[in-house]
Short mmCIF file of C-alpha atoms and ligand atoms in Angstrom, two decimals:
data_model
loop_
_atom_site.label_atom_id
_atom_site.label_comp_id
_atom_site.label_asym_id
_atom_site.label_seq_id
_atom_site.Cartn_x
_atom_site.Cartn_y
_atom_site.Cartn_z
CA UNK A 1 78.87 -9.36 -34.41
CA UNK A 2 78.56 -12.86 -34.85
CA UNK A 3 75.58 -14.54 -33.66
CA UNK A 4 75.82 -18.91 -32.37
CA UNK A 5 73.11 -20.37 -31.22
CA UNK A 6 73.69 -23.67 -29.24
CA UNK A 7 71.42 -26.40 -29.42
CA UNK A 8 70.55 -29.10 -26.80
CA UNK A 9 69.00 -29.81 -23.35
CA UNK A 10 70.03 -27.84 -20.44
CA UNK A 11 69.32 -30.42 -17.28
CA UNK A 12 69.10 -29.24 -13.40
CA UNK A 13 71.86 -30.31 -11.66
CA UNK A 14 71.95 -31.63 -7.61
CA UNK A 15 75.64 -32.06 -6.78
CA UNK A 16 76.20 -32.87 -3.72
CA UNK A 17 77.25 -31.19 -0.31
CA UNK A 18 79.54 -31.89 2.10
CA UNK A 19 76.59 -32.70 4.73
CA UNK A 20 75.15 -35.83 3.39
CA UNK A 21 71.58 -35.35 1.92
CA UNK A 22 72.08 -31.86 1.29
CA UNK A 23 72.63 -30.81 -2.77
CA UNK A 24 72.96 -27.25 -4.15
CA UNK A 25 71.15 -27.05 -7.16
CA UNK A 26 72.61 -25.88 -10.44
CA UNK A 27 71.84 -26.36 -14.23
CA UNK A 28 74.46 -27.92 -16.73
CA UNK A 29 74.60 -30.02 -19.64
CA UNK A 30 77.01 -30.27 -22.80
CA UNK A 31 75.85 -27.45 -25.12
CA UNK A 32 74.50 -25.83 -22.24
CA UNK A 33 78.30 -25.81 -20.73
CA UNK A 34 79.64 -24.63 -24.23
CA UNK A 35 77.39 -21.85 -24.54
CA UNK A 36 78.46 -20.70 -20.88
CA UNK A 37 82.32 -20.50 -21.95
CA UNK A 38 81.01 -19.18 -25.16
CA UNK A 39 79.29 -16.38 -23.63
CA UNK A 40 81.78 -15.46 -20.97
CA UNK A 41 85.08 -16.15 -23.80
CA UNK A 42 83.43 -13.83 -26.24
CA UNK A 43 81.77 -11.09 -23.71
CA UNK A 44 80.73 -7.66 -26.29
CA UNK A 45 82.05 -9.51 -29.32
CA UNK A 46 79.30 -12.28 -29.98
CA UNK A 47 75.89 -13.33 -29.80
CA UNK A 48 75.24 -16.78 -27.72
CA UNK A 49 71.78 -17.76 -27.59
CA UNK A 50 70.55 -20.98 -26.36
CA UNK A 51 67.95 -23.33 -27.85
CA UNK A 52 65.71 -26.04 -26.22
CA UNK A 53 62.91 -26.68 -24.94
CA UNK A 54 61.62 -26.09 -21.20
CA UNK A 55 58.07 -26.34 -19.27
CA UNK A 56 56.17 -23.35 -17.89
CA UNK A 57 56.62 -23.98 -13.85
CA UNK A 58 58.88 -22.21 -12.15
CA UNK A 59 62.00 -24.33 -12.60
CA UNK A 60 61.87 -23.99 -15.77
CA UNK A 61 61.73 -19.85 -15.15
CA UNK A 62 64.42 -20.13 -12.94
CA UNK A 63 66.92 -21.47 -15.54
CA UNK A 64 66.05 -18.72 -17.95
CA UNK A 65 66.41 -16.43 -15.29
CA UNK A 66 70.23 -18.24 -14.92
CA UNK A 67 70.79 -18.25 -18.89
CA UNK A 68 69.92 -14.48 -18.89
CA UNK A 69 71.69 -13.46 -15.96
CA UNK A 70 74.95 -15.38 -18.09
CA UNK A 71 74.15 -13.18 -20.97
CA UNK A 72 73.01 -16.37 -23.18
CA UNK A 73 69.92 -15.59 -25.36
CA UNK A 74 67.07 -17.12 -24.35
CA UNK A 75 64.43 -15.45 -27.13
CA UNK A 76 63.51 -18.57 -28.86
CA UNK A 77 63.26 -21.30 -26.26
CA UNK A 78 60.33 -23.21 -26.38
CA UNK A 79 57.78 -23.90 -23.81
CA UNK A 80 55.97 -26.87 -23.02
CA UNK A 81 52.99 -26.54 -20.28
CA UNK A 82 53.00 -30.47 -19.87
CA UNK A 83 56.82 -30.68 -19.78
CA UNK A 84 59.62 -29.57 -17.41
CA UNK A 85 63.25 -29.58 -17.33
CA UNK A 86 65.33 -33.16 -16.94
CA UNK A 87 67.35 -33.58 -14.10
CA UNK A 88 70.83 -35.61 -12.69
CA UNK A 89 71.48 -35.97 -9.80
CA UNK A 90 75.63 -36.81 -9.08
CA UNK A 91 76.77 -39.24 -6.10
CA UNK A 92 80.11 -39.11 -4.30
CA UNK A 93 81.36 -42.71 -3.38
CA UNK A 94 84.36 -43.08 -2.07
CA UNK A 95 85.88 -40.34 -4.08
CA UNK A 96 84.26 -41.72 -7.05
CA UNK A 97 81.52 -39.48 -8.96
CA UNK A 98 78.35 -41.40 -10.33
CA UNK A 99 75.40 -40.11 -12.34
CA UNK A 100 71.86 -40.82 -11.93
CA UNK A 101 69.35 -39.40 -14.62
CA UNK A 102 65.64 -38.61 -14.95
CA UNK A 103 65.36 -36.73 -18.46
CA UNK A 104 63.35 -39.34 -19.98
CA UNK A 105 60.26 -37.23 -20.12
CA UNK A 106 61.56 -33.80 -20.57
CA UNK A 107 60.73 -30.85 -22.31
CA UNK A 108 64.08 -30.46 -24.32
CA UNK A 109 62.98 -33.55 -26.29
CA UNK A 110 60.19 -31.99 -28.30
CA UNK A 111 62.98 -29.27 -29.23
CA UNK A 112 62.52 -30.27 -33.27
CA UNK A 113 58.95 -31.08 -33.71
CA UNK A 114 58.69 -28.03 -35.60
CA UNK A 115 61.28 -27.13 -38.23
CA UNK A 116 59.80 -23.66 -38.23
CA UNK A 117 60.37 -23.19 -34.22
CA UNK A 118 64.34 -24.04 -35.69
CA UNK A 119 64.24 -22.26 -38.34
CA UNK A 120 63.12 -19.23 -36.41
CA UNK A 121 65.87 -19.70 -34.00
CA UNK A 122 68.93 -20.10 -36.62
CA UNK A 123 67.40 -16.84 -38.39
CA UNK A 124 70.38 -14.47 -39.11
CA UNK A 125 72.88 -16.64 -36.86
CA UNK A 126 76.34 -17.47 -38.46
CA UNK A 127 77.00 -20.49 -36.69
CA UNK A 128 75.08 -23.55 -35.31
CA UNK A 129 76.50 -25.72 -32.51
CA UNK A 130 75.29 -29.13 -31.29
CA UNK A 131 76.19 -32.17 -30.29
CA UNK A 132 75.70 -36.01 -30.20
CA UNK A 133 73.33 -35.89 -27.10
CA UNK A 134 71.09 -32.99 -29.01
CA UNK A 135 70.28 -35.83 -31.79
CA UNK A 136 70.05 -38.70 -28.74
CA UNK A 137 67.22 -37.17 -26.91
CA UNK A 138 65.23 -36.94 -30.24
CA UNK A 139 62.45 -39.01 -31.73
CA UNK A 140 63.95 -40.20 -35.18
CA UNK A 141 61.20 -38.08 -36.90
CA UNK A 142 62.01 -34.74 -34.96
CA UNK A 143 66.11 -35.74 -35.38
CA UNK A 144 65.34 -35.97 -39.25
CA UNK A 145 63.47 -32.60 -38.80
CA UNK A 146 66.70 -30.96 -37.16
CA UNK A 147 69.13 -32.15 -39.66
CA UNK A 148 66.33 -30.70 -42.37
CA UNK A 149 66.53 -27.08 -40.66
CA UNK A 150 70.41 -27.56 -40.21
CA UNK A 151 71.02 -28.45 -43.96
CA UNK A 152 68.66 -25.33 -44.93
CA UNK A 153 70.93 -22.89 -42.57
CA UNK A 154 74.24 -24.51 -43.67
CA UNK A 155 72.58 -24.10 -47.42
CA UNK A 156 72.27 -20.27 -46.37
CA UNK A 157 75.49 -19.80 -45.30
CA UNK A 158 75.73 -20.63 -41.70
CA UNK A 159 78.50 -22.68 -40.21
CA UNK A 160 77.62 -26.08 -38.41
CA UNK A 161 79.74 -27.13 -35.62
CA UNK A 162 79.55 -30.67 -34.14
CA UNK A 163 80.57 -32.55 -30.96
CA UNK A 164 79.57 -36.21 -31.39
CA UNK A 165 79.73 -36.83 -27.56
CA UNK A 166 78.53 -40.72 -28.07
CA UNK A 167 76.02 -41.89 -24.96
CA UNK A 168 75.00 -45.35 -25.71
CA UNK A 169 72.81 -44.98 -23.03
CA UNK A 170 70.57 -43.00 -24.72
CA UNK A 171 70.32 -44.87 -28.04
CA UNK A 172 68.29 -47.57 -29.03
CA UNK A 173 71.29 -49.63 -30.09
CA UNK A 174 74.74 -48.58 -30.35
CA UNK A 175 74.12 -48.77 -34.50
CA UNK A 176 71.00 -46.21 -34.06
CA UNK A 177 73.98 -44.22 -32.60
CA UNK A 178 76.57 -44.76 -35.20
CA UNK A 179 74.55 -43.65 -38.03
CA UNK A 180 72.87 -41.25 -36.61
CA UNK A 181 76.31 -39.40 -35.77
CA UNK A 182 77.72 -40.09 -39.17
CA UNK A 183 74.41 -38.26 -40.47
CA UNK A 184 74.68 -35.12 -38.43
CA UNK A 185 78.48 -35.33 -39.46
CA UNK A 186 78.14 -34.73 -42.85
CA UNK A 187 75.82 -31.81 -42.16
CA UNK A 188 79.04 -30.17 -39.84
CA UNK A 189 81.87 -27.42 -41.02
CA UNK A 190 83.72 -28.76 -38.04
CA UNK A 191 83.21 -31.71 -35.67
CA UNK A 192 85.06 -32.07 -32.66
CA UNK A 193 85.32 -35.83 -31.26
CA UNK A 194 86.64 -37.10 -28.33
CA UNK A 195 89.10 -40.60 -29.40
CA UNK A 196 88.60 -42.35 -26.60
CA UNK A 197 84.71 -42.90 -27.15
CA UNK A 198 84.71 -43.00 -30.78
CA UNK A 199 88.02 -45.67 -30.59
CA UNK A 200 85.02 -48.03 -28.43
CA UNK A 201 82.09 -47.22 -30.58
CA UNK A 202 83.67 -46.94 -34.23
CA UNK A 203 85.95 -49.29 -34.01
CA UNK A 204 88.93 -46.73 -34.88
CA UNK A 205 92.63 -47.82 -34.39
CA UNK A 206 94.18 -44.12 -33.73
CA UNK A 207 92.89 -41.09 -33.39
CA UNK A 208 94.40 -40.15 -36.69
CA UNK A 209 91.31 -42.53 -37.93
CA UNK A 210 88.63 -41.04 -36.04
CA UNK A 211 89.72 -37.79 -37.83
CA UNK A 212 89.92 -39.28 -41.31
CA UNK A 213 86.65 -40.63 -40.59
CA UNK A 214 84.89 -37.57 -40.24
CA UNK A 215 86.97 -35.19 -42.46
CA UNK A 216 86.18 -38.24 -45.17
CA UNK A 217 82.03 -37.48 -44.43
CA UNK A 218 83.07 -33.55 -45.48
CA UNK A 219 84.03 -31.87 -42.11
CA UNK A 220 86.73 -29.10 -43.04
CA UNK A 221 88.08 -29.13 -39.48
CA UNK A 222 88.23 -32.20 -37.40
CA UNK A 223 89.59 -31.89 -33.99
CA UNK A 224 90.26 -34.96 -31.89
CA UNK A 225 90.59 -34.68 -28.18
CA UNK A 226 92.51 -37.38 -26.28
CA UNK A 227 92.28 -36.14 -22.48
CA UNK A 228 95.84 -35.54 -21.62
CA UNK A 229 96.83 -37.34 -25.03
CA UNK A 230 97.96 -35.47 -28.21
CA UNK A 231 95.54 -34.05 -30.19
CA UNK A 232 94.71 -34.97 -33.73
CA UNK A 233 93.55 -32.13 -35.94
CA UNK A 234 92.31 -32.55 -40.12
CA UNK A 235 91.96 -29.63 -41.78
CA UNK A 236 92.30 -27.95 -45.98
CA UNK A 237 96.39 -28.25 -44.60
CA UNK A 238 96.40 -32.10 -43.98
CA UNK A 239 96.98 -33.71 -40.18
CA UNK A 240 98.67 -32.20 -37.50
CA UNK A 241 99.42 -32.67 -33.66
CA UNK A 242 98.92 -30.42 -30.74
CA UNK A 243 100.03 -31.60 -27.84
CA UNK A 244 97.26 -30.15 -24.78
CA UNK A 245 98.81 -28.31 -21.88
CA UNK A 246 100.26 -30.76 -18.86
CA UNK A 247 97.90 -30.58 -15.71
CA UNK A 248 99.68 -32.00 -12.73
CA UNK A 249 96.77 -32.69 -10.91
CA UNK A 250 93.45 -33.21 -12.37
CA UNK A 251 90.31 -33.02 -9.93
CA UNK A 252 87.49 -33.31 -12.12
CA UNK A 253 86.92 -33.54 -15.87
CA UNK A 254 83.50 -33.00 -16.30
CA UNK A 255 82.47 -30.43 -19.28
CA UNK A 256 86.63 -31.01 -20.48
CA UNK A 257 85.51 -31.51 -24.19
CA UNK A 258 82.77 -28.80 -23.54
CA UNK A 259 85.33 -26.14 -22.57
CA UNK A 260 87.83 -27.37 -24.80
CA UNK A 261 84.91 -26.63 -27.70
CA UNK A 262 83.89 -23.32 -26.19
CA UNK A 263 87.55 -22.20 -26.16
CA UNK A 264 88.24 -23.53 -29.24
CA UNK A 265 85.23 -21.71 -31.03
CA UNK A 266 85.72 -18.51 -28.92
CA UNK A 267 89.60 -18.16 -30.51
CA UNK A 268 88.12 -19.35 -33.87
CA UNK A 269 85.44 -16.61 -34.08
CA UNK A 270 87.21 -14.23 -33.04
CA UNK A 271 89.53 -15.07 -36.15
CA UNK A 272 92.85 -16.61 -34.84
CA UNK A 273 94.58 -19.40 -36.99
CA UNK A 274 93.63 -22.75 -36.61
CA UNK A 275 96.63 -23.49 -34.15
CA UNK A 276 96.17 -20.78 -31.76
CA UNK A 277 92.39 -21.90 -30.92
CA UNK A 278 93.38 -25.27 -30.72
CA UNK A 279 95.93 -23.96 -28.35
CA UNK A 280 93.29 -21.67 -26.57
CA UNK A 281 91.31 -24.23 -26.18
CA UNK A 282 93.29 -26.87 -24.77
CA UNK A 283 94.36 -23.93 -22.16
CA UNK A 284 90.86 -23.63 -21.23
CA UNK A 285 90.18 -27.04 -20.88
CA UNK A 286 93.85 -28.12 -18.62
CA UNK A 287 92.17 -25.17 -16.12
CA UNK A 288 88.44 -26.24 -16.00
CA UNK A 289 89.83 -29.85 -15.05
CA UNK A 290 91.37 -28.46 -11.84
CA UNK A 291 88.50 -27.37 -10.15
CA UNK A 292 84.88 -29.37 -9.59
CA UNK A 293 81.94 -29.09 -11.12
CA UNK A 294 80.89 -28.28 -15.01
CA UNK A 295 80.92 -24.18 -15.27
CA UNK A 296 83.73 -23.27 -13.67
CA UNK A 297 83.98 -18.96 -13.27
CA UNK A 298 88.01 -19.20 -11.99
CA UNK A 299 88.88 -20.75 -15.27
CA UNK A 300 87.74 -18.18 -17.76
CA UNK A 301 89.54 -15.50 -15.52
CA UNK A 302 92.37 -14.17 -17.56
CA UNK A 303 91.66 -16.36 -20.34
CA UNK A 304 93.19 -14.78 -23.98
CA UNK A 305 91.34 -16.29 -27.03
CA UNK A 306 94.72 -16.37 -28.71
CA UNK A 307 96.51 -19.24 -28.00
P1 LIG B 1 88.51 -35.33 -23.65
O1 LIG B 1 87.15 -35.02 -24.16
O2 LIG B 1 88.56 -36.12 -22.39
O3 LIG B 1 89.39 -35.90 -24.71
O4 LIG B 1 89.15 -33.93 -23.22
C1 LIG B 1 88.96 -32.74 -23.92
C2 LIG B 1 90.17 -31.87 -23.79
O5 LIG B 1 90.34 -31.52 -22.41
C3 LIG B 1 91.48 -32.52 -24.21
O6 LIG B 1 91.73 -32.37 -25.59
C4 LIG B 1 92.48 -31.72 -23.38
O7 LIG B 1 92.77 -30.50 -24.02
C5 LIG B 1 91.71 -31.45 -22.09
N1 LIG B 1 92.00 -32.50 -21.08
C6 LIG B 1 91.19 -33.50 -20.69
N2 LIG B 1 91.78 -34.27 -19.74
C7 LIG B 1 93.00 -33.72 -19.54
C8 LIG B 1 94.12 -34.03 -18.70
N3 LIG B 1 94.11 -35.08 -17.86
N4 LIG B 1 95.21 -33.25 -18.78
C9 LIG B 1 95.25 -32.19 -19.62
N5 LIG B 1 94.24 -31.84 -20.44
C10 LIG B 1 93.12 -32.59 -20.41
#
């Protein structure tokens, strides 16, 4: 059975209600999101386990509680008795969804100040997945430690997968970002970019570029998403285009690249060619953009990992 774990920071969520002032509360963020669709994609036939760091109150026990009750693996989170979990809060304004943050202090950023707490984690797992926000949240020194523990698991055999999911916001300066992303890159098996942030941040001209880029820094299989746009894929058989499904009407695209990954990875693992997960996920994706919110259960309902 194969075994991912999925590394990053798992935030509550507040979204709001139709009453103003009221929220229900929920808990969501990127990797979190992936492992979800992971989980509920790949049911009997894989091990998802989730790593991070959380605090000891009884937040934090209530989103272990939620990972467990979503069958994701919670055995080697960390806890932090002078920590807690971040949080977002999202605002509705006149249709318009905005994002307000507090994360600054939480737990899931001492994740890496251990290699061995990694290490521990990525024991006997086949594949690693993490993203650009994983590395943002981290000191430099505990970001270096990561990308340590990831080169020792890819050394052992494990697979490294990648979404760069670039949030100036969170960097020092948009360089710290750049190279930082270039450096987990070149760690990755497969790295899965979205064009329209990496055309603003990298300067690329096509998407074509943004997956030369990264298949240039190593990657075997780059995929680059383009919202409703074709999709660019590198791989050992050169570039090729996938065109994603048509969505007439798209409500919401939060956690898009997220499920797109998940579905992806899900078809991938569970050994289809290259074109069929690409497919699979793009199928995923055009559904979770019709409804609201990040996790969405109607989506994964008759979902085949074939394409
Ligand atoms: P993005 O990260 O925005 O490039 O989106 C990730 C994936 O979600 C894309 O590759 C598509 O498969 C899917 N997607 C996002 N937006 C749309 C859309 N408007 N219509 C259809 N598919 C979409």
């Amino acid at each position: 059975m194969t075994r991912i774990v999925c590394i990053g920071e798992s935030m509550v969520e507040m979204a709001p209600l139709e009453t103003p002032g009221t929220y229900r509360m929920g808990f969501a963020g990127d990797t979190l999101n992936t492992a979800w669709y992971l989980a509920k994609l790949l049911g009997d036939r894989a091990r998802v386990d989730y790593f991070t760091a959380v605090g000891t109150d009884p937040v934090s026990d209530q989103m272990l509680d939620f990972l467990t009750q979503e069958a994701i693996g919670t055995a080697n989170i960390l806890r932090r008795s002078d920590r807690t979990l971040g949080l977002y809060m999202i605002q509705l304004q006149n249709g318009e969804r905005s994002f307000s943050y507090w994360r600054g202090q939480s737990a899931a950023r001492t994740l890496a100040q251990s290699g061995q707490d990694i290490a521990t984690a990525l024991r006997g797992a086949d594949i690693a997945y993490f993203s650009g926000i994983t590395i943002a949240i981290l000191s430099q020194h505990d970001r270096e430690t990561l990308m340590t523990a990831l080169e020792e698991f890819s050394t052992s055999g494990g697979e490294i997968v990648f979404d760069p999911n670039l949030r100036p916001k969170l960097w020092t300066t948009p360089q710290d970002m750049t190279q930082a992303i270039m450096d987990a890159a070149r760690l990755s098996d497969i790295v899965l970019p979205s064009y329209e942030d990496e055309a603003t941040w990298f300067g690329d001209q096509s998407p074509e570029d943004t997956a030369r880029r990264y298949a240039q820094h190593g990657a075997g299989i780059v995929v680059v998403k383009n919202g409703p746009g074709e999709m660019i894929v590198h791989s050992d058989a050169g570039l090729s285009r996938h065109q994603p499904e048509k969505v007439s009407a798209v409500i919401d695209t939060t956690a898009a690249g997220d499920s797109f990954n998940a579905g992806f990875l899900a078809s991938y693992i569970a050994g289809g060619p290259l074109d069929q997960a690409i497919a699979a996920g793009a199928r995923l994706a055009a559904r979770v953009v019709t409804y609201r919110g990040a996790l969405v259960e109607e989506a994964v309902l008759g979902h085949e990992l074939a394409g």
